[in-house]
mmCIF file of C-alpha atoms in Angstrom:
data_model
loop_
_atom_site.group_PDB
_atom_site.id
_atom_site.type_symbol
_atom_site.label_atom_id
_atom_site.label_comp_id
_atom_site.label_asym_id
_atom_site.label_seq_id
_atom_site.Cartn_x
_atom_site.Cartn_y
_atom_site.Cartn_z
ATOM 1 C CA UNK A 135 97.353 121.616 157.919
ATOM 2 C CA UNK A 136 98.907 121.168 161.191
ATOM 3 C CA UNK A 137 102.436 120.826 161.793
ATOM 4 C CA UNK A 138 104.404 117.719 163.130
ATOM 5 C CA UNK A 139 104.665 118.274 166.648
ATOM 6 C CA UNK A 140 104.670 114.663 168.034
ATOM 7 C CA UNK A 141 105.372 110.933 167.989
ATOM 8 C CA UNK A 142 101.890 110.142 167.174
ATOM 9 C CA UNK A 143 102.488 112.960 163.564
ATOM 10 C CA UNK A 144 105.644 110.598 162.982
ATOM 11 C CA UNK A 145 103.481 107.458 162.778
ATOM 12 C CA UNK A 146 101.261 108.774 160.465
ATOM 13 C CA UNK A 147 104.527 110.190 158.515
ATOM 14 C CA UNK A 148 106.342 106.972 158.322
ATOM 15 C CA UNK A 149 103.497 104.670 157.601
ATOM 16 C CA UNK A 150 102.230 106.737 154.733
ATOM 17 C CA UNK A 151 105.856 107.303 153.533
ATOM 18 C CA UNK A 152 106.599 103.625 153.440
ATOM 19 C CA UNK A 153 103.517 102.931 151.691
ATOM 20 C CA UNK A 154 104.595 105.257 149.472
ATOM 21 C CA UNK A 155 108.176 103.557 148.758
ATOM 22 C CA UNK A 156 106.660 99.858 149.140
ATOM 23 C CA UNK A 157 104.493 101.076 146.026
ATOM 24 C CA UNK A 158 107.010 102.405 144.050
ATOM 25 C CA UNK A 159 108.626 99.937 141.794
ATOM 26 C CA UNK A 160 112.398 101.424 141.533
ATOM 27 C CA UNK A 161 113.000 101.271 145.569
ATOM 28 C CA UNK A 162 110.366 98.568 146.800
ATOM 29 C CA UNK A 163 112.513 95.191 146.128
ATOM 30 C CA UNK A 164 115.307 96.820 148.447
ATOM 31 C CA UNK A 165 112.917 96.757 151.486
ATOM 32 C CA UNK A 166 111.052 93.624 150.331
ATOM 33 C CA UNK A 167 113.734 91.276 148.699
ATOM 34 C CA UNK A 168 117.056 92.682 149.581
ATOM 35 C CA UNK A 169 116.560 93.883 153.392
ATOM 36 C CA UNK A 170 113.449 91.911 153.982
ATOM 37 C CA UNK A 171 111.890 94.602 156.528
ATOM 38 C CA UNK A 172 108.958 93.381 158.446
ATOM 39 C CA UNK A 173 107.410 96.378 157.774
ATOM 40 C CA UNK A 174 105.266 96.770 161.626
ATOM 41 C CA UNK A 175 108.697 96.104 163.586
ATOM 42 C CA UNK A 176 110.690 98.344 161.251
ATOM 43 C CA UNK A 177 107.812 101.416 161.498
ATOM 44 C CA UNK A 178 108.666 101.839 165.382
ATOM 45 C CA UNK A 179 112.206 102.301 164.833
ATOM 46 C CA UNK A 180 111.732 104.238 162.296
ATOM 47 C CA UNK A 181 109.346 106.268 163.921
ATOM 48 C CA UNK A 182 112.146 106.300 167.151
ATOM 49 C CA UNK A 183 114.623 107.459 164.691
ATOM 50 C CA UNK A 184 112.609 110.677 163.415
ATOM 51 C CA UNK A 185 112.042 110.963 167.234
ATOM 52 C CA UNK A 186 114.950 111.460 168.187
ATOM 53 C CA UNK A 187 116.132 113.678 165.001
ATOM 54 C CA UNK A 188 113.271 115.902 165.357
ATOM 55 C CA UNK A 189 112.319 116.203 169.572
ATOM 56 C CA UNK A 190 115.659 114.822 170.934
ATOM 57 C CA UNK A 191 113.787 111.769 172.597
ATOM 58 C CA UNK A 192 112.770 108.545 172.209
ATOM 59 C CA UNK A 193 114.860 105.208 172.474
ATOM 60 C CA UNK A 194 116.641 105.168 169.248
ATOM 61 C CA UNK A 195 120.508 104.149 169.632
ATOM 62 C CA UNK A 196 121.287 102.091 166.366
ATOM 63 C CA UNK A 197 124.202 103.299 163.643
ATOM 64 C CA UNK A 198 121.483 104.028 160.415
ATOM 65 C CA UNK A 199 125.110 104.574 158.285
ATOM 66 C CA UNK A 200 126.031 100.823 159.435
ATOM 67 C CA UNK A 201 122.668 99.356 158.585
ATOM 68 C CA UNK A 202 122.992 101.485 154.969
ATOM 69 C CA UNK A 203 126.346 100.194 154.764
ATOM 70 C CA UNK A 204 125.627 96.799 154.985
ATOM 71 C CA UNK A 205 122.682 97.082 152.845
ATOM 72 C CA UNK A 206 124.726 98.681 150.124
ATOM 73 C CA UNK A 207 126.925 95.600 150.286
ATOM 74 C CA UNK A 208 124.004 93.368 149.500
ATOM 75 C CA UNK A 209 122.579 95.975 146.775
ATOM 76 C CA UNK A 210 124.465 98.862 145.310
ATOM 77 C CA UNK A 211 122.591 102.330 146.634
ATOM 78 C CA UNK A 212 122.363 104.549 143.538
ATOM 79 C CA UNK A 213 121.653 108.061 143.737
ATOM 80 C CA UNK A 214 118.712 107.363 141.800
ATOM 81 C CA UNK A 215 117.547 105.159 144.842
ATOM 82 C CA UNK A 216 118.372 108.222 147.114
ATOM 83 C CA UNK A 217 116.730 110.778 144.882
ATOM 84 C CA UNK A 218 113.810 108.668 144.750
ATOM 85 C CA UNK A 219 113.342 107.890 148.627
ATOM 86 C CA UNK A 220 114.002 111.768 149.067
ATOM 87 C CA UNK A 221 111.188 112.638 146.372
ATOM 88 C CA UNK A 222 108.345 110.300 148.860
ATOM 89 C CA UNK A 223 109.947 111.692 151.810
ATOM 90 C CA UNK A 224 109.370 115.129 150.742
ATOM 91 C CA UNK A 225 105.779 114.597 149.057
ATOM 92 C CA UNK A 226 105.123 112.331 152.162
ATOM 93 C CA UNK A 227 105.555 115.424 154.532
ATOM 94 C CA UNK A 228 104.095 118.287 152.605
ATOM 95 C CA UNK A 229 100.817 116.077 151.624
ATOM 96 C CA UNK A 230 100.451 115.814 155.467
ATOM 97 C CA UNK A 231 102.003 118.760 156.860
ATOM 98 C CA UNK A 232 102.973 122.091 157.016
ATOM 99 C CA UNK A 233 104.832 124.472 159.698
ATOM 100 C CA UNK A 234 108.527 124.834 161.058
ATOM 101 C CA UNK A 235 109.073 121.162 161.901
ATOM 102 C CA UNK A 236 107.600 120.050 158.507
ATOM 103 C CA UNK A 237 110.497 122.010 156.728
ATOM 104 C CA UNK A 238 113.040 120.870 159.301
ATOM 105 C CA UNK A 239 112.243 116.947 158.831
ATOM 106 C CA UNK A 240 112.984 117.521 154.943
ATOM 107 C CA UNK A 241 116.123 119.191 155.721
ATOM 108 C CA UNK A 242 117.502 116.654 157.972
ATOM 109 C CA UNK A 243 115.955 114.098 155.260
ATOM 110 C CA UNK A 244 118.374 115.692 152.992
ATOM 111 C CA UNK A 245 121.234 116.199 155.038
ATOM 112 C CA UNK A 246 120.685 112.559 155.892
ATOM 113 C CA UNK A 247 120.110 111.401 152.017
ATOM 114 C CA UNK A 248 123.010 113.719 150.896
ATOM 115 C CA UNK A 249 125.714 111.855 153.770
ATOM 116 C CA UNK A 250 124.734 108.414 152.871
ATOM 117 C CA UNK A 251 124.965 108.753 149.136
ATOM 118 C CA UNK A 252 128.543 110.026 149.514
ATOM 119 C CA UNK A 253 129.429 107.405 152.191
ATOM 120 C CA UNK A 254 127.635 104.959 150.081
ATOM 121 C CA UNK A 255 129.505 105.726 146.616
ATOM 122 C CA UNK A 256 132.907 105.720 148.178
ATOM 123 C CA UNK A 257 132.556 102.538 149.998
#
C-alpha cells in the first residue's frame, strides 16, 4: 500500500469515506436530511480542506467550525456522531493507505473531531 501523496489520493479517500458515512444509519441522515449535501459538489470542497490541512495547498477558505456549529443548531451533534465519523475516517485511511501521511491525516482528524465535539457541546 502507498501513502497519501497527492490531491488525487485525497479524492480517492474522500469518496470512499463519504460512501461509508452515507451507508451508516447512525449518521447518514445528518448529511442527507439535515445538511442536505449534494455529494458531487461537496466532495471537492472536502478534498480542498484536506489538501490544505495536509499539504498547505489548495483553494479551501471556508470556516468548517462555523458550518458545523450551524449544523449543530439544526441537529445536535453528539459524541457518538463524532466517534462514528472518526471510526469511518480511520478505517478508510487504513484500508487505502499506509505511511507517515496516513498517520498524519488520522491525527489531524482526531484533533479536529475533538475540538468540534468540545465546541458544539459548549454551544
